[in-house]
Tab-separated table of C-alpha atoms in Angstrom:
chain	number	residue	atom	x	y	z
A	1	UNK	CA	-30.204	-41.996	-69.545
A	2	UNK	CA	-31.465	-38.358	-70.050
A	3	UNK	CA	-28.858	-36.025	-71.883
A	4	UNK	CA	-28.542	-32.549	-72.560
A	5	UNK	CA	-27.779	-31.420	-76.156
A	6	UNK	CA	-26.455	-28.013	-77.414
A	7	UNK	CA	-27.786	-28.151	-81.158
A	8	UNK	CA	-26.129	-26.995	-84.103
A	9	UNK	CA	-29.133	-25.622	-86.426
A	10	UNK	CA	-28.418	-23.643	-89.247
A	11	UNK	CA	-31.516	-20.981	-89.289
A	12	UNK	CA	-33.868	-20.602	-91.821
A	13	UNK	CA	-35.535	-17.553	-93.084
A	14	UNK	CA	-34.357	-13.815	-93.181
A	15	UNK	CA	-30.995	-12.790	-92.476
A	16	UNK	CA	-31.161	-10.371	-89.918
A	17	UNK	CA	-28.840	-7.172	-90.081
A	18	UNK	CA	-26.999	-5.625	-87.097
A	19	UNK	CA	-24.840	-2.919	-86.309
A	20	UNK	CA	-22.195	-5.242	-84.626
A	21	UNK	CA	-21.660	-9.003	-84.995
A	22	UNK	CA	-21.916	-11.262	-81.604
A	23	UNK	CA	-18.194	-12.863	-80.560
A	24	UNK	CA	-17.988	-16.715	-80.258
A	25	UNK	CA	-20.331	-17.426	-77.520
A	26	UNK	CA	-21.791	-14.745	-77.115
A	27	UNK	CA	-25.575	-13.797	-76.783
A	28	UNK	CA	-27.315	-13.196	-80.268
A	29	UNK	CA	-31.215	-13.480	-79.277
A	30	UNK	CA	-33.660	-14.310	-76.730
A	31	UNK	CA	-36.657	-12.731	-75.442
A	32	UNK	CA	-35.948	-9.021	-74.908
A	33	UNK	CA	-32.789	-8.986	-76.655
A	34	UNK	CA	-31.633	-5.963	-78.156
A	35	UNK	CA	-28.031	-6.653	-79.097
A	36	UNK	CA	-26.449	-7.823	-82.101
A	37	UNK	CA	-28.384	-10.890	-84.060
A	38	UNK	CA	-25.293	-12.051	-86.019
A	39	UNK	CA	-22.114	-13.600	-85.348
A	40	UNK	CA	-18.489	-13.512	-86.071
A	41	UNK	CA	-17.126	-15.907	-88.878
A	42	UNK	CA	-16.924	-19.296	-87.880
A	43	UNK	CA	-20.025	-19.048	-85.516
A	44	UNK	CA	-23.845	-19.575	-86.003
A	45	UNK	CA	-26.303	-18.211	-83.685
A	46	UNK	CA	-27.907	-20.851	-82.229
A	47	UNK	CA	-31.095	-21.439	-80.568
A	48	UNK	CA	-30.806	-22.433	-76.550
A	49	UNK	CA	-34.129	-21.629	-75.502
A	50	UNK	CA	-36.714	-18.823	-75.522
A	51	UNK	CA	-34.516	-16.497	-73.311
A	52	UNK	CA	-30.911	-17.058	-74.881
A	53	UNK	CA	-29.538	-17.770	-78.496
A	54	UNK	CA	-25.536	-17.535	-78.725
A	55	UNK	CA	-23.345	-17.872	-80.732
A	56	UNK	CA	-21.526	-21.361	-81.166
A	57	UNK	CA	-18.559	-22.890	-82.958
A	58	UNK	CA	-19.368	-23.777	-86.762
A	59	UNK	CA	-19.017	-23.361	-90.497
A	60	UNK	CA	-22.336	-21.421	-91.046
A	61	UNK	CA	-22.507	-17.798	-92.029
A	62	UNK	CA	-23.581	-15.353	-89.864
A	63	UNK	CA	-27.845	-15.943	-88.927
A	64	UNK	CA	-30.872	-15.423	-87.252
A	65	UNK	CA	-31.906	-17.929	-84.748
A	66	UNK	CA	-34.669	-20.322	-85.012
A	67	UNK	CA	-35.597	-23.651	-82.649
A	68	UNK	CA	-33.920	-26.740	-83.303
A	69	UNK	CA	-35.782	-29.748	-84.666
A	70	UNK	CA	-33.529	-32.350	-83.536
A	71	UNK	CA	-31.503	-32.922	-80.022
A	72	UNK	CA	-28.866	-34.125	-82.173
A	73	UNK	CA	-25.458	-32.555	-82.464
A	74	UNK	CA	-22.067	-32.529	-84.566
A	75	UNK	CA	-19.039	-32.046	-82.734
A	76	UNK	CA	-16.922	-29.054	-83.415
A	77	UNK	CA	-13.370	-28.372	-82.645
A	78	UNK	CA	-12.306	-25.589	-80.933
A	79	UNK	CA	-9.234	-23.732	-80.282
A	80	UNK	CA	-7.675	-23.650	-76.902
A	81	UNK	CA	-5.620	-20.583	-75.428
A	82	UNK	CA	-3.707	-22.927	-73.511
A	83	UNK	CA	-0.805	-24.729	-75.007
A	84	UNK	CA	-0.157	-28.601	-74.304
A	85	UNK	CA	2.226	-29.686	-71.950
A	86	UNK	CA	4.882	-31.747	-72.406
A	87	UNK	CA	3.869	-34.701	-71.560
A	88	UNK	CA	0.700	-34.505	-73.354
A	89	UNK	CA	-0.201	-37.931	-75.091
A	90	UNK	CA	-3.142	-36.970	-77.101
A	91	UNK	CA	-5.311	-33.692	-77.837
A	92	UNK	CA	-7.568	-35.215	-80.167
A	93	UNK	CA	-11.038	-34.004	-79.348
A	94	UNK	CA	-13.666	-36.541	-79.325
A	95	UNK	CA	-16.754	-34.377	-77.789
A	96	UNK	CA	-20.406	-35.384	-78.579
A	97	UNK	CA	-21.992	-32.382	-78.131
A	98	UNK	CA	-23.799	-33.642	-75.083
A	99	UNK	CA	-23.499	-33.582	-71.357
A	100	UNK	CA	-24.357	-37.242	-69.555
A	101	UNK	CA	-24.939	-35.701	-66.366
A	102	UNK	CA	-27.115	-32.300	-65.565
A	103	UNK	CA	-28.704	-31.405	-62.048
A	104	UNK	CA	-29.097	-29.423	-59.238
A	105	UNK	CA	-27.921	-29.482	-55.537
A	106	UNK	CA	-30.536	-30.502	-52.792
A	107	UNK	CA	-29.067	-28.537	-49.674
A	108	UNK	CA	-30.095	-28.512	-46.073
A	109	UNK	CA	-28.113	-31.569	-44.626
A	110	UNK	CA	-25.227	-29.630	-45.002
A	111	UNK	CA	-27.156	-26.167	-43.086
A	112	UNK	CA	-24.766	-25.386	-40.248
A	113	UNK	CA	-21.267	-26.364	-41.954
A	114	UNK	CA	-18.765	-23.666	-42.417
A	115	UNK	CA	-15.306	-23.420	-44.147
A	116	UNK	CA	-13.511	-24.337	-40.999
A	117	UNK	CA	-15.118	-27.762	-40.782
A	118	UNK	CA	-17.729	-26.856	-37.997
A	119	UNK	CA	-20.757	-28.332	-38.283
A	120	UNK	CA	-24.101	-26.932	-35.955
A	121	UNK	CA	-26.366	-29.687	-36.027
A	122	UNK	CA	-29.168	-27.633	-34.989
A	123	UNK	CA	-28.997	-25.833	-37.662
A	124	UNK	CA	-29.535	-28.560	-40.044
A	125	UNK	CA	-32.875	-28.289	-42.237
A	126	UNK	CA	-33.253	-31.590	-43.711
A	127	UNK	CA	-34.906	-30.956	-47.497
A	128	UNK	CA	-37.922	-33.191	-46.698
A	129	UNK	CA	-41.388	-32.572	-45.941
A	130	UNK	CA	-41.665	-35.321	-43.283
A	131	UNK	CA	-38.810	-33.708	-41.299
A	132	UNK	CA	-40.062	-30.261	-41.623
A	133	UNK	CA	-37.975	-28.835	-44.381
A	134	UNK	CA	-37.921	-28.207	-47.889
A	135	UNK	CA	-39.984	-30.508	-50.485
A	136	UNK	CA	-36.665	-32.130	-52.070
A	137	UNK	CA	-38.782	-35.086	-53.119
A	138	UNK	CA	-41.209	-33.022	-54.730
A	139	UNK	CA	-38.412	-30.560	-56.061
A	140	UNK	CA	-36.336	-33.477	-58.019
A	141	UNK	CA	-39.367	-35.276	-59.062
A	142	UNK	CA	-40.391	-31.902	-61.142
A	143	UNK	CA	-36.670	-31.432	-62.352
A	144	UNK	CA	-36.607	-35.121	-63.689
A	145	UNK	CA	-40.005	-34.972	-65.106
A	146	UNK	CA	-40.700	-31.600	-66.122
A	147	UNK	CA	-36.696	-30.360	-66.841
A	148	UNK	CA	-35.270	-33.378	-67.720
A	149	UNK	CA	-32.764	-33.076	-65.286
A	150	UNK	CA	-31.032	-36.439	-64.293
A	151	UNK	CA	-28.536	-35.795	-61.537
A	152	UNK	CA	-28.686	-34.524	-57.878
A	153	UNK	CA	-25.771	-33.648	-55.423
A	154	UNK	CA	-26.962	-34.170	-51.915
A	155	UNK	CA	-24.558	-32.616	-49.589
A	156	UNK	CA	-24.114	-33.430	-45.681
A	157	UNK	CA	-22.056	-32.600	-42.799
A	158	UNK	CA	-19.744	-35.186	-41.604
A	159	UNK	CA	-20.989	-34.405	-37.986
A	160	UNK	CA	-24.851	-35.192	-38.929
A	161	UNK	CA	-23.481	-38.525	-40.325
A	162	UNK	CA	-21.918	-39.400	-37.021
A	163	UNK	CA	-24.030	-37.343	-34.253
A	164	UNK	CA	-21.148	-34.809	-33.839
A	165	UNK	CA	-18.410	-37.998	-33.303
A	166	UNK	CA	-15.077	-37.518	-34.840
A	167	UNK	CA	-15.328	-41.130	-35.883
A	168	UNK	CA	-16.530	-43.141	-39.142
A	169	UNK	CA	-19.361	-44.836	-37.195
A	170	UNK	CA	-22.765	-43.950	-38.704
A	171	UNK	CA	-25.269	-42.364	-36.131
A	172	UNK	CA	-28.182	-44.501	-37.242
A	173	UNK	CA	-31.355	-42.239	-36.771
A	174	UNK	CA	-29.417	-39.100	-38.418
A	175	UNK	CA	-27.941	-41.658	-41.240
A	176	UNK	CA	-31.824	-42.802	-41.768
A	177	UNK	CA	-33.050	-39.092	-42.519
A	178	UNK	CA	-30.213	-38.728	-44.905
A	179	UNK	CA	-30.844	-42.014	-46.526
A	180	UNK	CA	-34.642	-40.889	-46.772
A	181	UNK	CA	-32.997	-37.982	-49.179
A	182	UNK	CA	-30.696	-40.345	-51.138
A	183	UNK	CA	-33.667	-43.113	-51.716
A	184	UNK	CA	-36.069	-40.462	-52.749
A	185	UNK	CA	-33.432	-39.167	-55.408
A	186	UNK	CA	-32.822	-42.976	-56.486
A	187	UNK	CA	-36.583	-43.176	-56.884
A	188	UNK	CA	-36.436	-40.384	-59.808
A	189	UNK	CA	-33.714	-42.352	-61.804
A	190	UNK	CA	-31.557	-39.893	-61.497
A	191	UNK	CA	-27.778	-40.194	-60.348
A	192	UNK	CA	-27.289	-39.007	-56.861
A	193	UNK	CA	-24.079	-37.885	-55.420
A	194	UNK	CA	-23.138	-38.523	-51.606
A	195	UNK	CA	-21.373	-35.195	-50.692
A	196	UNK	CA	-19.189	-35.002	-47.724
A	197	UNK	CA	-19.524	-31.066	-47.056
A	198	UNK	CA	-16.563	-30.268	-44.526
A	199	UNK	CA	-14.015	-28.599	-46.756
A	200	UNK	CA	-11.256	-31.534	-45.826
A	201	UNK	CA	-11.570	-30.555	-42.277
A	202	UNK	CA	-13.559	-31.543	-38.774
A	203	UNK	CA	-14.023	-28.870	-36.708
A	204	UNK	CA	-11.272	-26.650	-37.957
A	205	UNK	CA	-8.711	-29.602	-38.220
A	206	UNK	CA	-7.616	-30.582	-41.559
A	207	UNK	CA	-8.114	-34.845	-42.784
A	208	UNK	CA	-4.702	-36.578	-42.398
A	209	UNK	CA	-3.061	-33.082	-41.388
A	210	UNK	CA	-3.728	-32.560	-37.707
A	211	UNK	CA	-7.114	-33.409	-38.020
A	212	UNK	CA	-8.959	-36.781	-38.408
A	213	UNK	CA	-6.696	-39.649	-39.572
A	214	UNK	CA	-6.805	-40.758	-43.060
A	215	UNK	CA	-7.762	-44.327	-41.356
A	216	UNK	CA	-11.517	-42.339	-39.527
A	217	UNK	CA	-12.077	-40.781	-42.813
A	218	UNK	CA	-11.488	-43.914	-44.950
A	219	UNK	CA	-13.589	-45.634	-42.103
A	220	UNK	CA	-16.472	-43.068	-42.880
A	221	UNK	CA	-16.417	-43.617	-46.560
A	222	UNK	CA	-16.408	-47.478	-46.049
A	223	UNK	CA	-19.238	-46.968	-43.704
A	224	UNK	CA	-21.066	-45.013	-46.284
A	225	UNK	CA	-20.479	-47.078	-49.503
A	226	UNK	CA	-20.985	-50.470	-47.989
A	227	UNK	CA	-24.678	-48.922	-47.443
A	228	UNK	CA	-24.895	-48.231	-51.348
A	229	UNK	CA	-22.574	-50.408	-53.063
A	230	UNK	CA	-25.114	-51.907	-54.908
A	231	UNK	CA	-26.592	-48.591	-56.180
A	232	UNK	CA	-24.801	-48.332	-59.707
A	233	UNK	CA	-26.318	-44.566	-59.695
A	234	UNK	CA	-24.520	-43.228	-56.545
A	235	UNK	CA	-21.519	-41.353	-57.148
A	236	UNK	CA	-19.835	-40.865	-54.243
A	237	UNK	CA	-18.211	-37.180	-53.772
A	238	UNK	CA	-15.158	-37.694	-51.367
A	239	UNK	CA	-15.228	-33.975	-49.986
A	240	UNK	CA	-16.496	-30.561	-50.642
A	241	UNK	CA	-14.144	-27.685	-51.649
A	242	UNK	CA	-10.805	-28.859	-49.621
A	243	UNK	CA	-9.274	-25.154	-48.984
A	244	UNK	CA	-5.788	-23.853	-47.427
A	245	UNK	CA	-4.549	-27.494	-47.389
A	246	UNK	CA	-0.733	-26.857	-46.598
A	247	UNK	CA	0.526	-30.612	-48.455
A	248	UNK	CA	-1.371	-31.801	-51.570
A	249	UNK	CA	0.458	-34.327	-51.704
A	250	UNK	CA	-0.641	-35.385	-48.208
A	251	UNK	CA	-4.207	-34.714	-49.172
A	252	UNK	CA	-4.103	-37.166	-52.220
A	253	UNK	CA	-2.994	-39.805	-49.891
A	254	UNK	CA	-5.942	-38.916	-47.891
A	255	UNK	CA	-8.431	-38.961	-51.044
A	256	UNK	CA	-6.546	-42.230	-51.979
A	257	UNK	CA	-7.602	-43.807	-48.417
A	258	UNK	CA	-11.209	-42.856	-49.037
A	259	UNK	CA	-10.830	-44.213	-52.916
A	260	UNK	CA	-9.559	-47.431	-51.432
A	261	UNK	CA	-12.225	-47.887	-48.801
A	262	UNK	CA	-15.221	-47.333	-51.072
A	263	UNK	CA	-13.852	-50.016	-53.768
A	264	UNK	CA	-13.034	-52.425	-50.794
A	265	UNK	CA	-16.671	-51.836	-49.521
A	266	UNK	CA	-17.793	-53.196	-52.849
A	267	UNK	CA	-18.564	-50.358	-54.306
A	268	UNK	CA	-16.177	-51.388	-57.277
A	269	UNK	CA	-17.926	-49.729	-60.452
A	270	UNK	CA	-19.496	-46.251	-59.385
A	271	UNK	CA	-18.020	-42.599	-60.291
A	272	UNK	CA	-16.075	-41.509	-57.274
A	273	UNK	CA	-15.252	-37.994	-57.563
A	274	UNK	CA	-11.648	-36.653	-56.554
A	275	UNK	CA	-11.237	-32.775	-54.878
A	276	UNK	CA	-8.399	-30.973	-55.151
A	277	UNK	CA	-7.375	-27.850	-52.945
A	278	UNK	CA	-8.786	-23.866	-53.430
A	279	UNK	CA	-12.194	-24.771	-53.064
A	280	UNK	CA	-12.006	-27.357	-55.916
A	281	UNK	CA	-11.394	-24.136	-58.310
A	282	UNK	CA	-11.225	-25.353	-61.743
A	283	UNK	CA	-9.200	-22.508	-62.562
A	284	UNK	CA	-6.389	-23.382	-60.319
A	285	UNK	CA	-7.012	-27.063	-60.388
A	286	UNK	CA	-3.493	-27.513	-62.320
A	287	UNK	CA	-1.291	-24.428	-61.333
A	288	UNK	CA	-2.014	-25.199	-57.422
A	289	UNK	CA	-0.726	-28.702	-57.820
A	290	UNK	CA	-3.886	-30.601	-57.550
A	291	UNK	CA	-3.715	-32.264	-60.818
A	292	UNK	CA	-0.733	-33.812	-60.509
A	293	UNK	CA	-0.991	-35.016	-57.028
A	294	UNK	CA	-4.654	-36.473	-57.503
A	295	UNK	CA	-3.282	-38.222	-60.927
A	296	UNK	CA	-1.502	-40.417	-58.398
A	297	UNK	CA	-4.876	-41.522	-56.736
A	298	UNK	CA	-5.884	-45.440	-58.191
A	299	UNK	CA	-8.252	-48.132	-57.680
A	300	UNK	CA	-7.060	-50.777	-55.935
A	301	UNK	CA	-6.463	-52.436	-59.071
A	302	UNK	CA	-4.117	-49.728	-60.427
A	303	UNK	CA	-6.576	-48.403	-63.033
A	304	UNK	CA	-8.558	-44.711	-62.950
A	305	UNK	CA	-11.965	-46.325	-64.056
A	306	UNK	CA	-14.580	-44.109	-62.669
A	307	UNK	CA	-12.202	-41.354	-60.613
A	308	UNK	CA	-13.182	-38.334	-62.194
A	309	UNK	CA	-11.875	-34.970	-60.924
A	310	UNK	CA	-14.327	-32.856	-58.963
A	311	UNK	CA	-13.984	-28.981	-59.846
A	312	UNK	CA	-16.189	-25.845	-58.897
A	313	UNK	CA	-16.763	-22.547	-60.768
A	314	UNK	CA	-18.607	-19.686	-59.702
A	315	UNK	CA	-19.109	-16.775	-62.300
A	316	UNK	CA	-19.386	-13.599	-59.989
A	317	UNK	CA	-16.754	-11.361	-59.164
A	318	UNK	CA	-14.624	-12.809	-56.829
A	319	UNK	CA	-15.585	-16.475	-57.630
A	320	UNK	CA	-17.329	-16.901	-54.152
A	321	UNK	CA	-20.713	-17.398	-55.204
A	322	UNK	CA	-22.196	-14.884	-53.219
A	323	UNK	CA	-22.828	-11.943	-55.506
A	324	UNK	CA	-26.311	-11.794	-57.551
A	325	UNK	CA	-24.342	-10.515	-60.961
A	326	UNK	CA	-22.016	-12.395	-63.134
A	327	UNK	CA	-19.295	-11.323	-64.766
A	328	UNK	CA	-17.565	-13.749	-66.554
A	329	UNK	CA	-18.060	-17.359	-68.499
A	330	UNK	CA	-15.028	-18.501	-67.094
A	331	UNK	CA	-14.009	-19.895	-70.471
A	332	UNK	CA	-10.571	-18.484	-71.220
A	333	UNK	CA	-9.326	-18.416	-67.550
A	334	UNK	CA	-10.533	-22.011	-66.737
A	335	UNK	CA	-12.537	-24.428	-69.075
A	336	UNK	CA	-10.111	-24.388	-72.030
A	337	UNK	CA	-6.771	-24.428	-70.187
A	338	UNK	CA	-8.586	-27.419	-68.053
A	339	UNK	CA	-9.935	-29.183	-71.317
A	340	UNK	CA	-6.486	-29.418	-72.738
A	341	UNK	CA	-4.872	-30.722	-69.388
A	342	UNK	CA	-7.642	-33.186	-69.367
A	343	UNK	CA	-7.178	-34.555	-72.848
A	344	UNK	CA	-3.303	-34.638	-72.295
A	345	UNK	CA	-3.982	-36.940	-69.397
A	346	UNK	CA	-6.730	-39.014	-70.544
A	347	UNK	CA	-9.123	-37.988	-67.778
A	348	UNK	CA	-12.307	-36.313	-67.255
A	349	UNK	CA	-13.869	-33.865	-64.746
A	350	UNK	CA	-17.341	-32.947	-63.373
A	351	UNK	CA	-18.374	-29.582	-62.810
A	352	UNK	CA	-20.228	-30.168	-59.692
A	353	UNK	CA	-21.169	-26.573	-58.257
A	354	UNK	CA	-21.758	-23.490	-60.269
A	355	UNK	CA	-24.501	-20.889	-60.521
A	356	UNK	CA	-25.388	-17.377	-60.180
A	357	UNK	CA	-28.203	-14.904	-59.225
A	358	UNK	CA	-31.579	-14.610	-61.203
A	359	UNK	CA	-30.410	-11.914	-63.392
A	360	UNK	CA	-29.656	-11.504	-66.887
A	361	UNK	CA	-26.222	-11.203	-66.522
A	362	UNK	CA	-25.853	-14.745	-65.305
A	363	UNK	CA	-27.848	-15.965	-67.796
A	364	UNK	CA	-25.757	-14.744	-70.335
A	365	UNK	CA	-22.312	-16.117	-68.792
A	366	UNK	CA	-23.836	-19.202	-67.804
A	367	UNK	CA	-25.490	-20.321	-70.978
A	368	UNK	CA	-22.001	-19.471	-72.256
A	369	UNK	CA	-20.272	-21.642	-69.911
A	370	UNK	CA	-22.515	-24.585	-70.454
A	371	UNK	CA	-22.192	-24.626	-74.115
A	372	UNK	CA	-18.489	-24.553	-73.928
A	373	UNK	CA	-18.987	-27.546	-71.484
A	374	UNK	CA	-21.266	-29.574	-73.978
A	375	UNK	CA	-19.029	-28.663	-76.979
A	376	UNK	CA	-16.043	-30.579	-74.596
A	377	UNK	CA	-18.225	-33.165	-73.472
A	378	UNK	CA	-14.963	-35.970	-74.035
A	379	UNK	CA	-13.577	-34.346	-70.926
A	380	UNK	CA	-16.379	-32.889	-68.835
A	381	UNK	CA	-19.448	-34.658	-67.668
A	382	UNK	CA	-21.810	-32.037	-66.769
A	383	UNK	CA	-22.869	-29.575	-64.117
A	384	UNK	CA	-24.642	-29.005	-61.155
A	385	UNK	CA	-25.896	-26.088	-60.386
A	386	UNK	CA	-26.052	-24.501	-56.726
A	387	UNK	CA	-28.728	-24.918	-55.332
A	388	UNK	CA	-32.209	-25.899	-54.522
A	389	UNK	CA	-33.432	-28.035	-51.207
A	390	UNK	CA	-34.278	-25.986	-48.125
A	391	UNK	CA	-33.287	-22.643	-49.198
A	392	UNK	CA	-35.730	-20.245	-49.440
A	393	UNK	CA	-36.420	-19.095	-53.076
A	394	UNK	CA	-37.594	-15.440	-52.124
A	395	UNK	CA	-34.098	-14.539	-50.077
A	396	UNK	CA	-31.535	-16.922	-50.791
A	397	UNK	CA	-29.313	-15.047	-53.897
A	398	UNK	CA	-28.239	-18.329	-55.518
A	399	UNK	CA	-31.601	-20.000	-55.026
A	400	UNK	CA	-32.832	-22.479	-57.645
A	401	UNK	CA	-35.932	-23.701	-55.614
A	402	UNK	CA	-38.879	-23.863	-57.809
A	403	UNK	CA	-42.267	-22.239	-56.390
A	404	UNK	CA	-45.141	-24.469	-56.350
A	405	UNK	CA	-48.922	-23.553	-56.228
A	406	UNK	CA	-51.246	-26.408	-56.458
A	407	UNK	CA	-49.720	-29.077	-58.662
A	408	UNK	CA	-48.031	-26.596	-60.682
A	409	UNK	CA	-43.785	-25.840	-60.287
A	410	UNK	CA	-42.404	-22.802	-61.730
A	411	UNK	CA	-38.731	-22.497	-62.014
A	412	UNK	CA	-36.454	-19.909	-61.356
A	413	UNK	CA	-35.046	-17.845	-64.230
A	414	UNK	CA	-31.692	-19.237	-64.159
A	415	UNK	CA	-32.995	-22.949	-64.252
A	416	UNK	CA	-35.605	-22.101	-67.012
A	417	UNK	CA	-33.222	-20.348	-68.900
A	418	UNK	CA	-29.744	-21.921	-68.840
A	419	UNK	CA	-29.993	-25.066	-66.342
A	420	UNK	CA	-32.652	-27.199	-67.151
A	421	UNK	CA	-32.177	-29.879	-70.432
A	422	UNK	CA	-35.873	-28.579	-71.083
A	423	UNK	CA	-35.368	-24.973	-70.601
A	424	UNK	CA	-37.427	-22.243	-72.084
A	425	UNK	CA	-40.169	-24.457	-73.317
A	426	UNK	CA	-42.859	-23.195	-70.549
A	427	UNK	CA	-42.712	-20.806	-67.790
A	428	UNK	CA	-44.185	-22.890	-65.198
A	429	UNK	CA	-44.800	-27.046	-65.261
A	430	UNK	CA	-46.836	-29.359	-63.763
A	431	UNK	CA	-45.680	-31.653	-61.265
A	432	UNK	CA	-46.049	-35.255	-60.965
C-alpha cells in the first residue's frame, strides 16, 4: 500500500539567523518564503516539499531546511489542549507518522444535489470521458502513478442511483455509469469510497425522521454492498454531511441500519464510514453528541472493527469550503480535541473532505493540518481533498483538477504543494 510520510530530518549545513522564530507547525521555509527560518524550542524545521517546510515536534534545536533522504519517521508526542474525559481508558499515543489513506474526491455524479437532499438529475456530469464529462480515469491514473495518492472518494446522488425513485432498488443504466467510475478507480489499485451524497435527506426529508425509512435506506446499502462485497478496497461512505438532524440518536439508528445491511450483504471486512451531524464537522463531532451516539453503532457480531468515524473540515473563515483563502489549520479547535477523544474511546476517524483555494494561505494552513494528522496517525486514517473530477480547473475555487497537455499532467498549486504524497518533486508530470 502506498503511504504518505512526514519525515523528521535534522538539517545539515548552515544555521540560518532570523529575526523571529516560527511557532510549532508554522512555516519555516519554501520557495519565496521570507519569514522565519528557525523554529521554537522543541521543534525542527522539516522539509515537506519545495514550496513548504514547517516546524514539527522534535528534540532538535532551530535549523535550516533540507530535503529528507528517507521516508521513515519517528513518532513524536504532542500535547493536546483538551483534557481527557472522565471515561478515558487510554491516552497512549502510538502514531506511526504515516497516514494510511491519502486521496482526492472525484466529483460529478453528485452534481445537482443540494444540501436539502434534492438532486436534479439533468445536472449530473459523470467524471468519465465516455459519458461526456471530465477525465476521471485519467486523473486517477495520474494521481496514483505520479503523485502517490492511494484513495479516491466517488460521490453520487441517491436519486441518480435509483433513477429518481425513493427506494433502494438500483436503476440498471445509471448504476452501470457509476460502476464504470468505481471500476476505473479499482483498476488503479487505490481504495475507492462509495459515497451517497445526500446530506441525510431525500428531496428535503430526513432519513428515519420523516423521510425515507431506515428499511429503505438499508435496502439501498444492501443493493450497493452486494455489488462490491468481493472488493476489499471498497470503502462504504454511509452518507455525506448530515446536518440539522433533530435527533442524533435516531440518526445513529439509521446509520446502524446501513451498517447491518452492508455486512449482511457479504461485505464483512471493508471499512464503513459513520457520519455525524453538523455537516460531519470534526470540530463539533463530540460536542453535538454525534460521537456518543455513533459509539453505539456495531457490526452484527457486536464488534466495531473497521467502523471509522467520517469527519470533514475546511480551512476558510466560516468552514464552508466556499472561499479561496484559508485562515486556520484547525489544530487547536478541532484536531487536538478529537484526537484525544478518539484515543480515549479506542477509535479512529477519516477526514474525507478538506481543501482550499490554490493560494499561499491554503498552502500554509493545509500543510500544517496534514502534518498534524500524520503525527496522530494512530487515530486519523488520512484525508481526501475536495475536489477533482468534472469541476472546471479554471473557475471552481477549490479545484484540484490537474490540467493536461499531451501526455503531461500539471497539478494545481495546493495538490503539488500539500496534498500529494510526492508533492514538490516537479511542477508537471508525465501521465500514464
